[in-house]
């Protein structure tokens, strides 16, 4: 489970899709204003990470230093 105690591990982590393919890397972490829990990340994608896409992390998991999200790369 992702919580405020492991935010440092998320910064710059590889984002992996549901098929195990790398999508990009975490740019920013956004917290829920009511609970203070991390709820979204921006994922840097594309050539040199010049594009960023917001991805919800309520169903994501940190495994081996990577952030695994339940979405396919094409969707993100």
mmCIF file of N, CA and C in Angstrom:
data_model
loop_
_atom_site.group_PDB
_atom_site.id
_atom_site.type_symbol
_atom_site.label_atom_id
_atom_site.label_comp_id
_atom_site.label_asym_id
_atom_site.label_seq_id
_atom_site.Cartn_x
_atom_site.Cartn_y
_atom_site.Cartn_z
ATOM 1 N N UNK A 1 0.843 -1.184 0.000
ATOM 2 C CA UNK A 1 0.000 0.000 0.000
ATOM 3 C C UNK A 1 0.881 1.237 0.000
ATOM 4 N N UNK A 2 0.469 2.228 -0.740
ATOM 5 C CA UNK A 2 1.218 3.464 -0.829
ATOM 6 C C UNK A 2 0.658 4.445 0.190
ATOM 7 N N UNK A 3 1.550 4.980 1.019
ATOM 8 C CA UNK A 3 1.119 5.955 2.016
ATOM 9 C C UNK A 3 2.173 7.051 2.142
ATOM 10 N N UNK A 4 1.930 7.994 3.027
ATOM 11 C CA UNK A 4 2.824 9.145 3.142
ATOM 12 C C UNK A 4 4.203 8.768 3.674
ATOM 13 N N UNK A 5 4.351 7.610 4.300
ATOM 14 C CA UNK A 5 5.653 7.216 4.830
ATOM 15 C C UNK A 5 6.613 6.736 3.743
ATOM 16 N N UNK A 6 6.113 6.346 2.567
ATOM 17 C CA UNK A 6 7.007 5.882 1.509
ATOM 18 C C UNK A 6 6.998 6.789 0.274
ATOM 19 N N UNK A 7 6.705 8.070 0.475
ATOM 20 C CA UNK A 7 6.692 9.019 -0.645
ATOM 21 C C UNK A 7 8.067 9.169 -1.274
ATOM 22 N N UNK A 8 9.127 9.176 -0.452
ATOM 23 C CA UNK A 8 10.476 9.335 -0.986
ATOM 24 C C UNK A 8 10.824 8.226 -1.972
ATOM 25 N N UNK A 9 10.280 7.036 -1.760
ATOM 26 C CA UNK A 9 10.548 5.916 -2.665
ATOM 27 C C UNK A 9 9.875 6.097 -4.022
ATOM 28 N N UNK A 10 8.838 6.913 -4.082
ATOM 29 C CA UNK A 10 8.108 7.100 -5.331
ATOM 30 C C UNK A 10 8.801 8.066 -6.284
ATOM 31 N N UNK A 11 9.472 9.069 -5.746
ATOM 32 C CA UNK A 11 10.072 10.099 -6.592
ATOM 33 C C UNK A 11 11.102 9.491 -7.546
ATOM 34 N N UNK A 12 10.846 9.626 -8.846
ATOM 35 C CA UNK A 12 11.746 9.113 -9.866
ATOM 36 C C UNK A 12 11.620 7.627 -10.141
ATOM 37 N N UNK A 13 10.727 6.948 -9.427
ATOM 38 C CA UNK A 13 10.567 5.496 -9.620
ATOM 39 C C UNK A 13 10.049 5.196 -11.027
ATOM 40 N N UNK A 14 10.423 4.041 -11.540
ATOM 41 C CA UNK A 14 9.867 3.593 -12.817
ATOM 42 C C UNK A 14 8.404 3.247 -12.613
ATOM 43 N N UNK A 15 7.572 3.612 -13.583
ATOM 44 C CA UNK A 15 6.152 3.270 -13.558
ATOM 45 C C UNK A 15 5.953 2.122 -14.536
ATOM 46 N N UNK A 16 5.403 1.022 -14.016
ATOM 47 C CA UNK A 16 5.226 -0.207 -14.780
ATOM 48 C C UNK A 16 3.736 -0.450 -14.984
ATOM 49 N N UNK A 17 3.358 -0.846 -16.199
ATOM 50 C CA UNK A 17 1.937 -1.077 -16.482
ATOM 51 C C UNK A 17 1.504 -2.480 -16.065
ATOM 52 N N UNK A 18 0.236 -2.780 -16.311
ATOM 53 C CA UNK A 18 -0.337 -4.070 -15.891
ATOM 54 C C UNK A 18 0.286 -5.262 -16.613
ATOM 55 N N UNK A 19 0.933 -5.016 -17.764
ATOM 56 C CA UNK A 19 1.592 -6.090 -18.513
ATOM 57 C C UNK A 19 3.072 -6.219 -18.170
ATOM 58 N N UNK A 20 3.577 -5.344 -17.288
ATOM 59 C CA UNK A 20 4.988 -5.381 -16.917
ATOM 60 C C UNK A 20 5.880 -4.499 -17.761
ATOM 61 N N UNK A 21 5.293 -3.698 -18.654
ATOM 62 C CA UNK A 21 6.075 -2.804 -19.506
ATOM 63 C C UNK A 21 6.295 -1.467 -18.811
ATOM 64 N N UNK A 22 7.462 -0.874 -19.032
ATOM 65 C CA UNK A 22 7.756 0.426 -18.449
ATOM 66 C C UNK A 22 6.977 1.511 -19.196
ATOM 67 N N UNK A 23 6.286 2.359 -18.432
ATOM 68 C CA UNK A 23 5.535 3.469 -19.004
ATOM 69 C C UNK A 23 6.394 4.726 -18.999
ATOM 70 N N UNK A 24 7.069 4.978 -17.880
ATOM 71 C CA UNK A 24 7.873 6.181 -17.709
ATOM 72 C C UNK A 24 8.376 6.234 -16.280
ATOM 73 N N UNK A 25 8.523 7.445 -15.748
ATOM 74 C CA UNK A 25 8.979 7.587 -14.371
ATOM 75 C C UNK A 25 8.130 8.625 -13.645
ATOM 76 N N UNK A 26 8.074 8.507 -12.332
ATOM 77 C CA UNK A 26 7.272 9.415 -11.512
ATOM 78 C C UNK A 26 7.911 10.792 -11.520
ATOM 79 N N UNK A 27 7.085 11.801 -11.831
ATOM 80 C CA UNK A 27 7.551 13.182 -11.789
ATOM 81 C C UNK A 27 7.187 13.849 -10.483
ATOM 82 N N UNK A 28 5.897 13.897 -10.178
ATOM 83 C CA UNK A 28 5.375 14.525 -8.970
ATOM 84 C C UNK A 28 4.373 13.595 -8.297
ATOM 85 N N UNK A 29 4.230 13.759 -6.998
ATOM 86 C CA UNK A 29 3.231 13.010 -6.236
ATOM 87 C C UNK A 29 2.225 14.014 -5.700
ATOM 88 N N UNK A 30 0.943 13.725 -5.872
ATOM 89 C CA UNK A 30 -0.127 14.618 -5.423
ATOM 90 C C UNK A 30 -0.915 13.963 -4.307
ATOM 91 N N UNK A 31 -1.147 14.719 -3.250
ATOM 92 C CA UNK A 31 -1.817 14.202 -2.063
ATOM 93 C C UNK A 31 -3.279 14.594 -2.039
ATOM 94 N N UNK A 32 -4.106 13.744 -1.461
ATOM 95 C CA UNK A 32 -5.517 14.043 -1.227
ATOM 96 C C UNK A 32 -5.579 15.125 -0.148
ATOM 97 N N UNK A 33 -6.282 16.200 -0.419
ATOM 98 C CA UNK A 33 -6.325 17.320 0.527
ATOM 99 C C UNK A 33 -7.064 16.980 1.810
ATOM 100 N N UNK A 34 -7.956 16.000 1.775
ATOM 101 C CA UNK A 34 -8.700 15.621 2.977
ATOM 102 C C UNK A 34 -7.922 14.662 3.872
ATOM 103 N N UNK A 35 -7.256 13.675 3.260
ATOM 104 C CA UNK A 35 -6.596 12.634 4.048
ATOM 105 C C UNK A 35 -5.081 12.795 4.134
ATOM 106 N N UNK A 36 -4.491 13.529 3.212
ATOM 107 C CA UNK A 36 -3.038 13.658 3.163
ATOM 108 C C UNK A 36 -2.345 12.461 2.530
ATOM 109 N N UNK A 37 -3.125 11.491 2.076
ATOM 110 C CA UNK A 37 -2.563 10.291 1.441
ATOM 111 C C UNK A 37 -2.255 10.571 -0.029
ATOM 112 N N UNK A 38 -1.201 9.963 -0.569
ATOM 113 C CA UNK A 38 -0.913 10.126 -1.994
ATOM 114 C C UNK A 38 -2.040 9.522 -2.827
ATOM 115 N N UNK A 39 -2.506 10.282 -3.830
ATOM 116 C CA UNK A 39 -3.625 9.783 -4.634
ATOM 117 C C UNK A 39 -3.351 9.799 -6.138
ATOM 118 N N UNK A 40 -2.446 10.642 -6.612
ATOM 119 C CA UNK A 40 -2.105 10.732 -8.031
ATOM 120 C C UNK A 40 -0.604 10.923 -8.161
ATOM 121 N N UNK A 41 -0.050 10.513 -9.299
ATOM 122 C CA UNK A 41 1.318 10.864 -9.661
ATOM 123 C C UNK A 41 1.300 11.386 -11.090
ATOM 124 N N UNK A 42 2.278 12.209 -11.397
ATOM 125 C CA UNK A 42 2.486 12.535 -12.802
ATOM 126 C C UNK A 42 3.556 11.581 -13.305
ATOM 127 N N UNK A 43 3.351 11.073 -14.509
ATOM 128 C CA UNK A 43 4.278 10.121 -15.107
ATOM 129 C C UNK A 43 4.936 10.795 -16.307
ATOM 130 N N UNK A 44 6.262 10.901 -16.237
ATOM 131 C CA UNK A 44 7.018 11.491 -17.347
ATOM 132 C C UNK A 44 7.193 10.429 -18.417
ATOM 133 N N UNK A 45 6.750 10.763 -19.625
ATOM 134 C CA UNK A 45 6.807 9.816 -20.736
ATOM 135 C C UNK A 45 7.406 10.501 -21.952
ATOM 136 N N UNK A 46 7.596 9.721 -22.978
ATOM 137 C CA UNK A 46 8.072 10.273 -24.237
ATOM 138 C C UNK A 46 9.575 10.495 -24.253
ATOM 139 N N UNK A 47 10.026 11.063 -25.333
ATOM 140 C CA UNK A 47 11.437 11.324 -25.536
ATOM 141 C C UNK A 47 11.963 12.277 -24.472
ATOM 142 N N UNK A 48 12.931 11.843 -23.702
ATOM 143 C CA UNK A 48 13.541 12.629 -22.622
ATOM 144 C C UNK A 48 12.560 12.998 -21.516
ATOM 145 N N UNK A 49 11.425 12.304 -21.421
ATOM 146 C CA UNK A 49 10.454 12.569 -20.367
ATOM 147 C C UNK A 49 9.797 13.927 -20.481
ATOM 148 N N UNK A 50 9.642 14.414 -21.696
ATOM 149 C CA UNK A 50 9.111 15.765 -21.917
ATOM 150 C C UNK A 50 7.595 15.852 -21.745
ATOM 151 N N UNK A 51 6.888 14.736 -21.776
ATOM 152 C CA UNK A 51 5.440 14.735 -21.582
ATOM 153 C C UNK A 51 5.129 14.212 -20.186
ATOM 154 N N UNK A 52 4.043 14.698 -19.600
ATOM 155 C CA UNK A 52 3.607 14.199 -18.296
ATOM 156 C C UNK A 52 2.120 13.899 -18.348
ATOM 157 N N UNK A 53 1.751 12.790 -17.728
ATOM 158 C CA UNK A 53 0.365 12.354 -17.668
ATOM 159 C C UNK A 53 0.031 12.036 -16.220
ATOM 160 N N UNK A 54 -1.167 12.410 -15.789
ATOM 161 C CA UNK A 54 -1.610 12.108 -14.431
ATOM 162 C C UNK A 54 -2.184 10.702 -14.374
ATOM 163 N N UNK A 55 -1.786 9.960 -13.327
ATOM 164 C CA UNK A 55 -2.248 8.583 -13.139
ATOM 165 C C UNK A 55 -2.691 8.419 -11.685
ATOM 166 N N UNK A 56 -3.914 7.916 -11.451
ATOM 167 C CA UNK A 56 -4.341 7.652 -10.070
ATOM 168 C C UNK A 56 -3.576 6.455 -9.515
ATOM 169 N N UNK A 57 -3.267 6.507 -8.226
ATOM 170 C CA UNK A 57 -2.487 5.416 -7.636
ATOM 171 C C UNK A 57 -3.232 4.709 -6.506
ATOM 172 N N UNK A 58 -4.554 4.869 -6.466
ATOM 173 C CA UNK A 58 -5.325 4.211 -5.408
ATOM 174 C C UNK A 58 -5.267 2.684 -5.511
ATOM 175 N N UNK A 59 -5.015 2.139 -6.703
ATOM 176 C CA UNK A 59 -4.900 0.686 -6.873
ATOM 177 C C UNK A 59 -3.489 0.279 -7.284
ATOM 178 N N UNK A 60 -2.532 1.185 -7.123
ATOM 179 C CA UNK A 60 -1.143 0.903 -7.508
ATOM 180 C C UNK A 60 -0.409 0.235 -6.354
ATOM 181 N N UNK A 61 0.772 -0.302 -6.672
ATOM 182 C CA UNK A 61 1.583 -0.994 -5.681
ATOM 183 C C UNK A 61 3.056 -0.709 -5.963
ATOM 184 N N UNK A 62 3.848 -0.598 -4.915
ATOM 185 C CA UNK A 62 5.288 -0.429 -5.065
ATOM 186 C C UNK A 62 5.932 -1.796 -4.911
ATOM 187 N N UNK A 63 6.643 -2.231 -5.962
ATOM 188 C CA UNK A 63 7.285 -3.532 -5.963
ATOM 189 C C UNK A 63 8.721 -3.385 -6.439
ATOM 190 N N UNK A 64 9.663 -3.721 -5.585
ATOM 191 C CA UNK A 64 11.068 -3.665 -5.975
ATOM 192 C C UNK A 64 11.523 -2.282 -6.410
ATOM 193 N N UNK A 65 10.948 -1.247 -5.842
ATOM 194 C CA UNK A 65 11.328 0.112 -6.198
ATOM 195 C C UNK A 65 10.577 0.679 -7.390
ATOM 196 N N UNK A 66 9.735 -0.121 -8.018
ATOM 197 C CA UNK A 66 8.925 0.328 -9.158
ATOM 198 C C UNK A 66 7.490 0.547 -8.708
ATOM 199 N N UNK A 67 6.823 1.466 -9.364
ATOM 200 C CA UNK A 67 5.405 1.719 -9.122
ATOM 201 C C UNK A 67 4.614 0.978 -10.189
ATOM 202 N N UNK A 68 3.865 -0.026 -9.780
ATOM 203 C CA UNK A 68 3.054 -0.813 -10.727
ATOM 204 C C UNK A 68 1.622 -0.310 -10.679
ATOM 205 N N UNK A 69 1.125 0.135 -11.837
ATOM 206 C CA UNK A 69 -0.237 0.670 -11.935
ATOM 207 C C UNK A 69 -1.113 -0.305 -12.718
ATOM 208 N N UNK A 70 -2.420 -0.329 -12.441
ATOM 209 C CA UNK A 70 -3.305 -1.307 -13.093
ATOM 210 C C UNK A 70 -3.838 -0.840 -14.453
ATOM 211 N N UNK A 71 -2.996 -0.168 -15.228
ATOM 212 C CA UNK A 71 -3.403 0.360 -16.521
ATOM 213 C C UNK A 71 -2.372 -0.067 -17.559
ATOM 214 N N UNK A 72 -2.807 -0.147 -18.814
ATOM 215 C CA UNK A 72 -1.885 -0.478 -19.892
ATOM 216 C C UNK A 72 -1.160 0.778 -20.357
ATOM 217 N N UNK A 73 0.034 0.602 -20.884
ATOM 218 C CA UNK A 73 0.861 1.710 -21.348
ATOM 219 C C UNK A 73 0.112 2.586 -22.344
ATOM 220 N N UNK A 74 -0.621 1.967 -23.258
ATOM 221 C CA UNK A 74 -1.354 2.723 -24.282
ATOM 222 C C UNK A 74 -2.425 3.608 -23.681
ATOM 223 N N UNK A 75 -3.015 3.169 -22.566
ATOM 224 C CA UNK A 75 -4.057 3.939 -21.893
ATOM 225 C C UNK A 75 -3.461 5.205 -21.261
ATOM 226 N N UNK A 76 -2.304 5.041 -20.647
ATOM 227 C CA UNK A 76 -1.636 6.189 -19.997
ATOM 228 C C UNK A 76 -1.099 7.104 -21.059
#
